[in-house]
PDB file of C-alpha atoms and ligand atoms in Angstrom:
ATOM      1  CA  ASN A   1      34.562  -7.617   7.523  1.00 82.00           C
ATOM      2  CA  ASN A   2      33.164  -5.886   4.466  1.00 78.00           C
ATOM      3  CA  ALA A   3      36.000  -3.763   4.033  1.00 78.00           C
ATOM      4  CA  MET A   4      39.026  -6.423   4.268  1.00 83.00           C
ATOM      5  CA  ARG A   5      36.713  -9.428   3.087  1.00 84.00           C
ATOM      6  CA  THR A   6      37.716 -11.276   6.096  1.00 88.00           C
ATOM      7  CA  ARG A   7      35.526 -13.875   7.832  1.00 86.00           C
ATOM      8  CA  GLU A   8      35.447 -14.930  11.611  1.00 89.00           C
ATOM      9  CA  GLN A   9      33.333 -17.434  12.657  1.00 87.00           C
ATOM     10  CA  LEU A  10      30.826 -16.486  15.692  1.00 90.00           C
ATOM     11  CA  THR A  11      29.567 -19.639  16.630  1.00 91.00           C
ATOM     12  CA  PRO A  12      31.702 -22.539  18.251  1.00 92.00           C
ATOM     13  CA  PRO A  13      33.231 -25.095  15.695  1.00 88.00           C
ATOM     14  CA  SER A  14      30.904 -27.775  17.670  1.00 90.00           C
ATOM     15  CA  CYS A  15      27.968 -25.747  16.950  1.00 92.00           C
ATOM     16  CA  ASP A  16      25.352 -27.536  14.839  1.00 92.00           C
ATOM     17  CA  PHE A  17      22.988 -26.493  12.563  1.00 93.00           C
ATOM     18  CA  VAL A  18      19.353 -27.605  11.800  1.00 91.00           C
ATOM     19  CA  GLU A  19      17.245 -25.726   8.924  1.00 89.00           C
ATOM     20  CA  ILE A  20      13.765 -25.515   7.830  1.00 89.00           C
ATOM     21  CA  GLY A  21      13.241 -23.309   5.033  1.00 86.00           C
ATOM     22  CA  PHE A  22      13.827 -22.686   1.167  1.00 84.00           C
ATOM     23  CA  GLY A  23      17.442 -21.996   1.161  1.00 80.00           C
ATOM     24  CA  GLU A  24      18.255 -25.413  -0.699  1.00 81.00           C
ATOM     25  CA  ILE A  25      16.170 -24.593  -3.779  1.00 82.00           C
ATOM     26  CA  ASN A  26      17.628 -21.035  -3.879  1.00 76.00           C
ATOM     27  CA  ILE A  27      14.206 -19.409  -2.765  1.00 73.00           C
ATOM     28  CA  SER A  28      16.535 -16.819  -0.596  1.00 69.00           C
ATOM     29  CA  LYS A  29      18.565 -13.784  -0.957  1.00 70.00           C
ATOM     30  CA  TRP A  30      20.380 -13.542  -4.432  1.00 71.00           C
ATOM     31  CA  ALA A  31      23.904 -13.646  -2.657  1.00 69.00           C
ATOM     32  CA  PHE A  32      22.694 -17.392  -2.098  1.00 70.00           C
ATOM     33  CA  ASP A  33      23.641 -17.933  -5.569  1.00 73.00           C
ATOM     34  CA  TYR A  34      27.255 -17.422  -5.140  1.00 74.00           C
ATOM     35  CA  CYS A  35      27.699 -18.369  -1.530  1.00 74.00           C
ATOM     36  CA  ARG A  36      28.847 -21.643   0.125  1.00 77.00           C
ATOM     37  CA  MET A  37      25.631 -22.875   1.944  1.00 80.00           C
ATOM     38  CA  GLN A  38      25.756 -23.003   5.804  1.00 80.00           C
ATOM     39  CA  PRO A  39      26.516 -26.714   6.634  1.00 85.00           C
ATOM     40  CA  CYS A  40      23.570 -28.279   8.339  1.00 89.00           C
ATOM     41  CA  SER A  41      23.202 -31.736   9.998  1.00 91.00           C
ATOM     42  CA  ILE A  42      19.390 -31.667   8.978  1.00 91.00           C
ATOM     43  CA  ARG A  43      18.171 -29.617   6.195  1.00 90.00           C
ATOM     44  CA  ALA A  44      14.183 -29.695   5.866  1.00 91.00           C
ATOM     45  CA  LEU A  45      12.824 -28.245   2.518  1.00 92.00           C
ATOM     46  CA  ALA A  46       9.333 -26.632   4.225  1.00 90.00           C
ATOM     47  CA  ASP A  47       7.350 -23.600   4.704  1.00 87.00           C
ATOM     48  CA  THR A  48       7.916 -23.058   8.279  1.00 83.00           C
ATOM     49  CA  ALA A  49       4.267 -21.837   8.782  1.00 83.00           C
ATOM     50  CA  LEU A  50       3.547 -25.934   8.172  1.00 90.00           C
ATOM     51  CA  GLY A  51       6.947 -26.987   9.162  1.00 90.00           C
ATOM     52  CA  ILE A  52       7.010 -25.758  12.886  1.00 88.00           C
ATOM     53  CA  PRO A  53       3.646 -26.953  13.917  1.00 90.00           C
ATOM     54  CA  ALA A  54       4.258 -30.282  12.205  1.00 93.00           C
ATOM     55  CA  LEU A  55       7.524 -30.464  14.061  1.00 92.00           C
ATOM     56  CA  THR A  56       5.764 -29.366  17.444  1.00 92.00           C
ATOM     57  CA  ARG A  57       3.167 -32.173  16.990  1.00 95.00           C
ATOM     58  CA  ALA A  58       5.973 -34.692  16.676  1.00 95.00           C
ATOM     59  CA  CYS A  59       7.805 -33.532  19.443  1.00 94.00           C
ATOM     60  CA  LYS A  60       4.825 -33.551  21.864  1.00 94.00           C
ATOM     61  CA  LYS A  61       4.018 -37.090  20.884  1.00 95.00           C
ATOM     62  CA  ARG A  62       7.639 -38.455  21.655  1.00 93.00           C
ATOM     63  CA  LEU A  63       7.424 -36.525  24.948  1.00 93.00           C
ATOM     64  CA  ALA A  64       4.262 -37.951  25.836  1.00 93.00           C
ATOM     65  CA  ASP A  65       5.765 -41.244  26.838  1.00 90.00           C
ATOM     66  CA  ASP A  66       9.238 -40.173  27.912  1.00 95.00           C
ATOM     67  CA  SER A  67       9.024 -38.765  31.325  1.00 95.00           C
ATOM     68  CA  LYS A  68      12.954 -38.748  31.560  1.00 95.00           C
ATOM     69  CA  LEU A  69      13.039 -36.555  28.402  1.00 94.00           C
ATOM     70  CA  ARG A  70      10.276 -34.265  29.671  1.00 94.00           C
ATOM     71  CA  SER A  71      12.201 -33.728  33.018  1.00 96.00           C
ATOM     72  CA  ARG A  72      15.288 -32.877  30.997  1.00 96.00           C
ATOM     73  CA  ILE A  73      13.592 -30.597  28.909  1.00 95.00           C
ATOM     74  CA  ALA A  74      12.234 -28.917  31.949  1.00 95.00           C
ATOM     75  CA  GLU A  75      15.522 -28.424  33.445  1.00 97.00           C
ATOM     76  CA  ARG A  76      16.783 -26.842  30.272  1.00 96.00           C
ATOM     77  CA  LYS A  77      13.927 -24.584  29.928  1.00 96.00           C
ATOM     78  CA  ALA A  78      14.317 -23.153  33.417  1.00 97.00           C
ATOM     79  CA  ALA A  79      17.945 -22.506  32.819  1.00 96.00           C
ATOM     80  CA  ILE A  80      17.563 -21.063  29.162  1.00 97.00           C
ATOM     81  CA  GLY A  81      14.651 -19.195  30.427  1.00 97.00           C
ATOM     82  CA  LYS A  82      16.734 -17.524  32.925  1.00 97.00           C
ATOM     83  CA  ARG A  83      19.309 -16.374  30.374  1.00 96.00           C
ATOM     84  CA  HIS A  84      16.519 -15.437  28.003  1.00 96.00           C
ATOM     85  CA  ASP A  85      14.831 -13.181  30.492  1.00 96.00           C
ATOM     86  CA  GLN A  86      17.964 -11.371  31.152  1.00 97.00           C
ATOM     87  CA  VAL A  87      19.129 -10.855  27.642  1.00 97.00           C
ATOM     88  CA  TRP A  88      15.350  -9.485  26.759  1.00 96.00           C
ATOM     89  CA  ALA A  89      15.376  -7.248  29.886  1.00 96.00           C
ATOM     90  CA  LYS A  90      18.560  -5.804  28.696  1.00 97.00           C
ATOM     91  CA  TRP A  91      17.282  -5.159  25.031  1.00 97.00           C
ATOM     92  CA  GLN A  92      14.123  -3.258  26.597  1.00 95.00           C
ATOM     93  CA  GLU A  93      16.735  -1.218  28.675  1.00 96.00           C
ATOM     94  CA  ASP A  94      18.884  -0.528  25.471  1.00 96.00           C
ATOM     95  CA  ALA A  95      15.919   0.407  23.506  1.00 96.00           C
ATOM     96  CA  ARG A  96      15.475   3.241  25.935  1.00 96.00           C
ATOM     97  CA  ARG A  97      18.951   4.799  24.958  1.00 95.00           C
ATOM     98  CA  ASN A  98      18.449   8.117  23.047  1.00 96.00           C
ATOM     99  CA  TRP A  99      14.850   7.403  23.349  1.00 96.00           C
ATOM    100  CA  ASN A 100      13.988  11.398  22.363  1.00 97.00           C
ATOM    101  CA  ALA A 101      16.412  11.521  19.693  1.00 97.00           C
ATOM    102  CA  SER A 102      15.024  13.153  16.298  1.00 96.00           C
ATOM    103  CA  PRO A 103      15.021  11.582  13.892  1.00 96.00           C
ATOM    104  CA  ILE A 104      13.737   8.446  15.944  1.00 97.00           C
ATOM    105  CA  THR A 105      16.094   5.603  16.516  1.00 97.00           C
ATOM    106  CA  PHE A 106      15.422   2.100  15.216  1.00 97.00           C
ATOM    107  CA  ALA A 107      14.494   0.723  18.521  1.00 97.00           C
ATOM    108  CA  ARG A 108      12.048   3.322  19.504  1.00 98.00           C
ATOM    109  CA  LEU A 109      10.428   2.956  15.984  1.00 98.00           C
ATOM    110  CA  ALA A 110      10.038  -0.737  16.363  1.00 98.00           C
ATOM    111  CA  LEU A 111       8.473  -0.103  19.884  1.00 98.00           C
ATOM    112  CA  GLU A 112       6.092   2.477  18.856  1.00 98.00           C
ATOM    113  CA  ILE A 113       4.968   0.331  15.613  1.00 98.00           C
ATOM    114  CA  TRP A 114       4.669  -2.658  18.444  1.00 98.00           C
ATOM    115  CA  GLU A 115       2.297  -0.662  20.736  1.00 98.00           C
ATOM    116  CA  VAL A 116      -0.115  -0.075  18.064  1.00 98.00           C
ATOM    117  CA  ILE A 117      -0.200  -3.735  16.295  1.00 98.00           C
ATOM    118  CA  LYS A 118       0.360  -5.865  19.371  1.00 97.00           C
ATOM    119  CA  THR A 119      -3.416  -6.284  20.024  1.00 97.00           C
ATOM    120  CA  GLU A 120      -3.894  -7.122  16.615  1.00 98.00           C
ATOM    121  CA  ASP A 121      -3.503 -10.300  14.686  1.00 98.00           C
ATOM    122  CA  TRP A 122      -0.348  -8.802  12.805  1.00 98.00           C
ATOM    123  CA  VAL A 123       2.047 -10.143  10.089  1.00 98.00           C
ATOM    124  CA  LEU A 124       5.414  -8.362   9.393  1.00 98.00           C
ATOM    125  CA  THR A 125       6.322  -8.350   5.748  1.00 96.00           C
ATOM    126  CA  ALA A 126      10.238  -7.879   5.319  1.00 87.00           C
ATOM    127  CA  ASN A 127      12.270  -5.213   7.023  1.00 91.00           C
ATOM    128  CA  THR A 128      13.366  -6.051  10.877  1.00 93.00           C
ATOM    129  CA  LEU A 129      14.861  -2.587  11.345  1.00 94.00           C
ATOM    130  CA  LYS A 130      18.110  -4.165  11.418  1.00 93.00           C
ATOM    131  CA  GLN A 131      16.914  -6.877  13.912  1.00 94.00           C
ATOM    132  CA  GLN A 132      15.332  -4.326  16.437  1.00 96.00           C
ATOM    133  CA  VAL A 133      11.999  -5.908  15.886  1.00 97.00           C
ATOM    134  CA  ARG A 134      13.322  -9.369  16.664  1.00 95.00           C
ATOM    135  CA  LYS A 135      14.394  -7.989  19.904  1.00 96.00           C
ATOM    136  CA  LEU A 136      11.407  -6.407  20.991  1.00 97.00           C
ATOM    137  CA  TRP A 137       8.355  -7.842  19.384  1.00 97.00           C
ATOM    138  CA  ASP A 138       6.689 -11.268  20.620  1.00 96.00           C
ATOM    139  CA  PHE A 139       7.066 -13.309  17.408  1.00 95.00           C
ATOM    140  CA  ASP A 140       4.393 -15.836  18.787  1.00 93.00           C
ATOM    141  CA  LYS A 141       2.956 -17.614  15.566  1.00 89.00           C
ATOM    142  CA  PRO A 142       4.686 -19.052  12.716  1.00 82.00           C
ATOM    143  CA  TYR A 143       3.010 -16.824   9.989  1.00 89.00           C
ATOM    144  CA  ARG A 144       4.122 -13.536  12.074  1.00 95.00           C
ATOM    145  CA  HIS A 145       7.060 -13.146   9.537  1.00 93.00           C
ATOM    146  CA  PRO A 146       7.807 -14.819   6.567  1.00 88.00           C
ATOM    147  CA  GLY A 147      11.338 -13.599   6.041  1.00 85.00           C
ATOM    148  CA  VAL A 148      13.500 -10.670   5.410  1.00 85.00           C
ATOM    149  CA  GLU A 149      13.734  -9.060   1.853  1.00 84.00           C
ATOM    150  CA  LEU A 150      15.677 -10.310  -0.927  1.00 83.00           C
ATOM    151  CA  GLY A 151      17.721  -7.103  -1.839  1.00 83.00           C
ATOM    152  CA  THR A 152      17.060  -3.620  -2.639  1.00 88.00           C
ATOM    153  CA  SER A 153      13.711  -2.971  -4.846  1.00 88.00           C
ATOM    154  CA  THR A 154      12.371  -6.480  -3.856  1.00 91.00           C
ATOM    155  CA  GLN A 155      10.879  -5.336  -0.350  1.00 95.00           C
ATOM    156  CA  ILE A 156       7.797  -3.119  -1.339  1.00 97.00           C
ATOM    157  CA  GLY A 157       7.000  -6.252  -4.053  1.00 96.00           C
ATOM    158  CA  ILE A 158       7.219  -9.095  -1.565  1.00 95.00           C
ATOM    159  CA  SER A 159       5.265  -7.020   1.028  1.00 97.00           C
ATOM    160  CA  LEU A 160       2.250  -6.543  -1.650  1.00 97.00           C
ATOM    161  CA  GLY A 161       2.316 -10.295  -2.300  1.00 97.00           C
ATOM    162  CA  VAL A 162       2.316 -10.981   1.722  1.00 97.00           C
ATOM    163  CA  ALA A 163      -0.530  -8.746   2.163  1.00 98.00           C
ATOM    164  CA  LEU A 164      -2.383 -10.018  -0.797  1.00 98.00           C
ATOM    165  CA  ALA A 165      -2.201 -13.423   0.591  1.00 97.00           C
ATOM    166  CA  HIS A 166      -3.539 -12.460   3.821  1.00 97.00           C
ATOM    167  CA  LYS A 167      -6.270 -10.215   2.417  1.00 98.00           C
ATOM    168  CA  GLY A 168      -9.514 -10.941   3.993  1.00 97.00           C
ATOM    169  CA  THR A 169      -8.325 -12.789   6.859  1.00 97.00           C
ATOM    170  CA  GLY A 170      -8.480  -9.817   9.217  1.00 96.00           C
ATOM    171  CA  ARG A 171      -4.574  -9.854   9.991  1.00 98.00           C
ATOM    172  CA  ILE A 172      -2.504  -6.391  10.037  1.00 98.00           C
ATOM    173  CA  VAL A 173       0.156  -6.717   7.547  1.00 98.00           C
ATOM    174  CA  VAL A 174       2.922  -4.373   8.243  1.00 98.00           C
ATOM    175  CA  ASP A 175       5.793  -3.205   5.946  1.00 98.00           C
ATOM    176  CA  ILE A 176       8.480  -1.293   7.552  1.00 98.00           C
ATOM    177  CA  GLN A 177       9.691   0.069   4.308  1.00 98.00           C
ATOM    178  CA  PRO A 178      12.889   1.365   3.492  1.00 97.00           C
ATOM    179  CA  ASP A 179      12.966   4.700   1.478  1.00 98.00           C
ATOM    180  CA  GLY A 180      15.518   3.663  -0.981  1.00 97.00           C
ATOM    181  CA  ASP A 181      13.742   0.267  -1.947  1.00 97.00           C
ATOM    182  CA  LEU A 182      10.482   2.244  -2.721  1.00 97.00           C
ATOM    183  CA  MET A 183      12.144   4.363  -4.709  1.00 97.00           C
ATOM    184  CA  PHE A 184      12.782   1.595  -7.222  1.00 95.00           C
ATOM    185  CA  ASP A 185       9.244   0.798  -7.354  1.00 95.00           C
ATOM    186  CA  ALA A 186       6.834   3.686  -6.619  1.00 95.00           C
ATOM    187  CA  GLY A 187       4.164   2.446  -8.879  1.00 96.00           C
ATOM    188  CA  ALA A 188       3.731  -0.660  -6.492  1.00 97.00           C
ATOM    189  CA  LEU A 189       1.613   1.700  -4.380  1.00 98.00           C
ATOM    190  CA  TRP A 190      -0.647   2.190  -7.185  1.00 98.00           C
ATOM    191  CA  ILE A 191      -1.139  -1.855  -7.368  1.00 98.00           C
ATOM    192  CA  ALA A 192      -2.273  -1.758  -3.710  1.00 98.00           C
ATOM    193  CA  ALA A 193      -4.743   0.825  -4.646  1.00 98.00           C
ATOM    194  CA  LYS A 194      -5.964  -0.700  -7.853  1.00 98.00           C
ATOM    195  CA  TYR A 195      -6.419  -4.049  -6.321  1.00 98.00           C
ATOM    196  CA  GLU A 196      -7.383  -2.773  -2.676  1.00 98.00           C
ATOM    197  CA  ILE A 197      -4.615  -4.596  -0.970  1.00 98.00           C
ATOM    198  CA  PRO A 198      -4.827  -3.511   2.863  1.00 98.00           C
ATOM    199  CA  MET A 199      -1.225  -2.923   4.297  1.00 98.00           C
ATOM    200  CA  LEU A 200       0.240  -0.714   6.999  1.00 98.00           C
ATOM    201  CA  VAL A 201       3.442   0.833   5.423  1.00 98.00           C
ATOM    202  CA  VAL A 202       5.808   2.539   8.012  1.00 98.00           C
ATOM    203  CA  MET A 203       8.681   4.229   6.396  1.00 98.00           C
ATOM    204  CA  HIS A 204      11.902   3.534   7.695  1.00 97.00           C
ATOM    205  CA  ASN A 205      13.012   6.676   5.886  1.00 98.00           C
ATOM    206  CA  ASN A 206      16.674   7.417   6.691  1.00 97.00           C
ATOM    207  CA  ARG A 207      16.825   9.710   3.514  1.00 98.00           C
ATOM    208  CA  ALA A 208      19.738   7.540   2.028  1.00 97.00           C
ATOM    209  CA  TYR A 209      20.531   4.255   0.260  1.00 97.00           C
ATOM    210  CA  TYR A 210      22.431   4.001   3.546  1.00 96.00           C
ATOM    211  CA  ASN A 211      23.805   0.450   3.205  1.00 94.00           C
ATOM    212  CA  ASP A 212      26.141   1.635   0.438  1.00 94.00           C
ATOM    213  CA  TRP A 213      26.852   5.336   1.878  1.00 96.00           C
ATOM    214  CA  GLU A 214      28.020   3.215   5.138  1.00 95.00           C
ATOM    215  CA  HIS A 215      30.246   1.108   2.652  1.00 94.00           C
ATOM    216  CA  GLN A 216      31.686   4.446   1.139  1.00 95.00           C
ATOM    217  CA  ILE A 217      32.545   5.722   4.739  1.00 95.00           C
ATOM    218  CA  ARG A 218      34.163   2.348   5.504  1.00 93.00           C
ATOM    219  CA  MET A 219      36.188   2.273   2.065  1.00 93.00           C
ATOM    220  CA  ALA A 220      37.137   5.977   2.725  1.00 95.00           C
ATOM    221  CA  LYS A 221      38.550   5.260   6.242  1.00 93.00           C
ATOM    222  CA  LEU A 222      40.455   2.422   4.592  1.00 93.00           C
ATOM    223  CA  ARG A 223      41.875   4.237   1.552  1.00 95.00           C
ATOM    224  CA  GLY A 224      42.019   7.579   3.444  1.00 96.00           C
ATOM    225  CA  THR A 225      39.976   9.406   0.858  1.00 96.00           C
ATOM    226  CA  ASP A 226      37.306  11.977   1.857  1.00 97.00           C
ATOM    227  CA  GLU A 227      34.603  10.582   4.035  1.00 96.00           C
ATOM    228  CA  ALA A 228      32.616  13.865   3.294  1.00 96.00           C
ATOM    229  CA  LYS A 229      32.215  12.752  -0.138  1.00 97.00           C
ATOM    230  CA  ALA A 230      30.769   9.321   0.838  1.00 97.00           C
ATOM    231  CA  HIS A 231      27.062  10.366   0.386  1.00 97.00           C
ATOM    232  CA  ILE A 232      27.535  11.262  -3.310  1.00 97.00           C
ATOM    233  CA  GLY A 233      25.137   9.086  -5.195  1.00 96.00           C
ATOM    234  CA  MET A 234      23.956   7.479  -1.783  1.00 96.00           C
ATOM    235  CA  ASP A 235      21.962  10.360  -0.154  1.00 97.00           C
ATOM    236  CA  LEU A 236      18.006  10.670  -0.830  1.00 97.00           C
ATOM    237  CA  PHE A 237      17.811  14.652   0.066  1.00 96.00           C
ATOM    238  CA  ALA A 238      18.066  17.821  -1.457  1.00 96.00           C
ATOM    239  CA  PRO A 239      15.322  17.256  -2.438  1.00 97.00           C
ATOM    240  CA  GLU A 240      13.679  14.891  -0.055  1.00 97.00           C
ATOM    241  CA  PRO A 241      11.163  12.820  -1.794  1.00 98.00           C
ATOM    242  CA  ASP A 242       7.706  12.967  -0.282  1.00 98.00           C
ATOM    243  CA  PHE A 243       6.235   9.471   0.435  1.00 98.00           C
ATOM    244  CA  GLY A 244       3.206  10.612   2.280  1.00 98.00           C
ATOM    245  CA  ALA A 245       2.434  12.842  -0.841  1.00 98.00           C
ATOM    246  CA  LEU A 246       3.438   9.845  -3.175  1.00 98.00           C
ATOM    247  CA  ALA A 247       1.141   7.337  -1.460  1.00 98.00           C
ATOM    248  CA  ARG A 248      -1.665   9.792  -1.943  1.00 98.00           C
ATOM    249  CA  ALA A 249      -0.901  10.445  -5.467  1.00 98.00           C
ATOM    250  CA  MET A 250      -1.258   6.510  -6.147  1.00 98.00           C
ATOM    251  CA  GLY A 251      -4.771   6.406  -4.511  1.00 98.00           C
ATOM    252  CA  CYS A 252      -3.537   5.207  -1.050  1.00 98.00           C
ATOM    253  CA  TYR A 253      -3.675   7.186   2.371  1.00 98.00           C
ATOM    254  CA  GLY A 254      -0.565   8.952   3.282  1.00 98.00           C
ATOM    255  CA  GLU A 255       1.113  10.951   6.067  1.00 98.00           C
ATOM    256  CA  GLY A 256       4.370  12.688   6.804  1.00 96.00           C
ATOM    257  CA  PRO A 257       6.971  13.123   6.764  1.00 98.00           C
ATOM    258  CA  ILE A 258       7.063  13.020  10.526  1.00 98.00           C
ATOM    259  CA  ASP A 259      10.592  13.452  12.559  1.00 96.00           C
ATOM    260  CA  LYS A 260       9.439  13.994  15.735  1.00 96.00           C
ATOM    261  CA  PRO A 261       8.893  10.553  17.515  1.00 97.00           C
ATOM    262  CA  GLN A 262       6.071  11.782  19.828  1.00 97.00           C
ATOM    263  CA  ASP A 263       4.132  12.353  16.757  1.00 98.00           C
ATOM    264  CA  ILE A 264       4.639   8.928  15.160  1.00 97.00           C
ATOM    265  CA  ARG A 265       2.136   6.892  17.339  1.00 98.00           C
ATOM    266  CA  PRO A 266      -0.914   8.957  16.864  1.00 98.00           C
ATOM    267  CA  ALA A 267      -0.142   8.908  12.854  1.00 98.00           C
ATOM    268  CA  LEU A 268       0.190   5.170  12.998  1.00 98.00           C
ATOM    269  CA  LEU A 269      -3.148   4.721  14.747  1.00 98.00           C
ATOM    270  CA  ARG A 270      -4.756   7.134  11.974  1.00 98.00           C
ATOM    271  CA  ALA A 271      -3.260   4.841   9.347  1.00 98.00           C
ATOM    272  CA  LEU A 272      -4.253   1.732  11.111  1.00 98.00           C
ATOM    273  CA  ALA A 273      -8.069   2.885  11.072  1.00 98.00           C
ATOM    274  CA  GLU A 274      -7.491   3.584   7.268  1.00 98.00           C
ATOM    275  CA  VAL A 275      -5.915  -0.036   6.671  1.00 98.00           C
ATOM    276  CA  LYS A 276      -9.046  -1.377   8.578  1.00 98.00           C
ATOM    277  CA  LYS A 277     -11.206   0.209   5.760  1.00 98.00           C
ATOM    278  CA  GLY A 278      -9.197  -2.140   3.395  1.00 97.00           C
ATOM    279  CA  ARG A 279      -6.495   0.161   1.919  1.00 98.00           C
ATOM    280  CA  LEU A 280      -2.826   0.673   1.905  1.00 98.00           C
ATOM    281  CA  ALA A 281      -1.969   3.534   4.295  1.00 98.00           C
ATOM    282  CA  LEU A 282       1.641   4.824   4.465  1.00 98.00           C
ATOM    283  CA  VAL A 283       3.100   6.935   7.189  1.00 98.00           C
ATOM    284  CA  ASP A 284       6.567   8.512   6.488  1.00 98.00           C
ATOM    285  CA  THR A 285       8.516   8.462   9.501  1.00 98.00           C
ATOM    286  CA  ILE A 286      12.238   9.876   9.404  1.00 98.00           C
ATOM    287  CA  THR A 287      14.732   7.541  11.090  1.00 97.00           C
ATOM    288  CA  GLN A 288      18.599   7.700  12.146  1.00 95.00           C
ATOM    289  CA  HIS A 289      20.684   6.626   9.501  1.00 95.00           C
ATOM    290  CA  ARG A 290      21.358   3.429  11.552  1.00 92.00           C
TER     291      ARG A 290
HETATM  292  C1  TPP B   1      18.818  -3.556  -7.765  1.00 78.99           C
HETATM  293  C2  TPP B   1      19.758  -3.413  -6.884  1.00 78.99           C
HETATM  294  N1  TPP B   1      20.597  -2.472  -6.869  1.00 78.99           N
HETATM  295  C3  TPP B   1      21.387  -2.002  -5.882  1.00 78.99           C
HETATM  296  C4  TPP B   1      21.716  -2.781  -4.992  1.00 78.99           C
HETATM  297  C5  TPP B   1      22.597  -2.225  -3.890  1.00 78.99           C
HETATM  298  N2  TPP B   1      22.158  -1.931  -2.644  1.00 78.99           N
HETATM  299  C6  TPP B   1      21.979  -2.697  -1.558  1.00 78.99           C
HETATM  300  S1  TPP B   1      21.424  -1.887  -0.174  1.00 78.99           S
HETATM  301  C7  TPP B   1      21.174  -0.633  -1.055  1.00 78.99           C
HETATM  302  C8  TPP B   1      20.669   0.685  -0.375  1.00 78.99           C
HETATM  303  C9  TPP B   1      19.314   0.438   0.039  1.00 78.99           C
HETATM  304  O1  TPP B   1      18.983   1.629   0.481  1.00 78.99           O
HETATM  305  P1  TPP B   1      17.361   1.523   1.663  1.00 78.99           P
HETATM  306  O2  TPP B   1      16.440   0.554   0.932  1.00 78.99           O
HETATM  307  O3  TPP B   1      16.952   2.921   1.747  1.00 78.99           O
HETATM  308  O4  TPP B   1      17.871   0.723   2.760  1.00 78.99           O
HETATM  309  P2  TPP B   1      18.903   1.683   4.136  1.00 78.99           P
HETATM  310  O5  TPP B   1      20.437   0.702   3.459  1.00 78.99           O
HETATM  311  O6  TPP B   1      19.129   2.857   3.654  1.00 78.99           O
HETATM  312  O7  TPP B   1      18.423   1.046   5.063  1.00 78.99           O
HETATM  313  C10 TPP B   1      21.754  -0.732  -2.494  1.00 78.99           C
HETATM  314  C11 TPP B   1      21.410   0.322  -3.437  1.00 78.99           C
HETATM  315  C12 TPP B   1      20.837  -3.575  -4.662  1.00 78.99           C
HETATM  316  N3  TPP B   1      21.059  -4.559  -3.622  1.00 78.99           N
HETATM  317  N4  TPP B   1      19.859  -4.298  -5.574  1.00 78.99           N
END
C-alpha cells in the first residue's frame, strides 16, 4: 500500500522461490539497493537466455531415465494446463473490455502490436504495459524479453542497447516507450539515426508522468486535499509534445499522434516496413492514463 506504506504478502508462507538472474549483484532496479532481497532457496547468477536452455537440458536428462517422474510431471502438466487455459481465456476476454475506447486501452494496444509482430522474430525491450503484454503475447523464447526498465529515463537507453545487440540478426526489436521516459532523453533518437539502429518504438503516450500523478491522487485522497491539483508538475499536455515530429527531427521515421484505436495497426505496419529498412521508426500512440 503506497499511501500507508504497509505490506501484505500475496504468496502463501510455504511458497518457495528460485531465481535466475542478476539481482544478487544489483544489476536490477535501483530500488534493489535499499530493499531486503526476496528470500530464495536457490539463487542462480545467470543470464536467463543461457540459464533457461541449460536448465531445460539438465531436466530432460534427468527425465530420460525416470518414468515415474515423467508421469508425475505429465499429470501436473495436465492439471496446470487446464488452469492456465482458463486464466488465459479470461485475459483474452478482459482485453476486449472498452475495446473501442479512445484513447486506446493498454490491453488493446498490446494486442494491436502483437498482431503486427507475432509472425516476426521479435524482442520486447523494456515496458510491458503494466503486464498486459505478459498476459496477451506468447513469450516462447528466452531472448524475447530481457526485462523491464530500471526506472524513469532508463528505458529509451536500455532499448537502444537491446536493439544494438540484436542488430543484424533479422529480429524486430520493439520498444513500448512511455512519454515521460523519452522526455528525459530525446537525444537518444538521434543516436539510433546516427548509428543506424533499427527499432520499432510504439509510444505508450498517456501525456503524463502518470506514476507520480497517480501517487498525488492517492495522497490527496488520504490527506483530504484537492485532487484536481494532482496533475501539477505531473502532466504532459498544454502543450503536448509531438513525438512523431521529434523522431523525424532526429533523422528517424515518425508518425502520430494517433488517438483512434483503428488507426494504430496500419501505422504500425508502415513503421515496421521502415524498421526492416534498418532504421528506428516511432509511432506516437495516445493511451489511457492506466
Ligand atoms: C530520474 C528519475 N526521476 C524521477 C523518477 C520518478 N518517477 C518514477 S515513474 C515517473 C513517471 C514516469 O512517467 P512515464 O515514463 O510517462 O510513465 P507513466 O508512469 O506515465 O506510465 C517518475 C517521474 C524516477 N524514477 N527517475
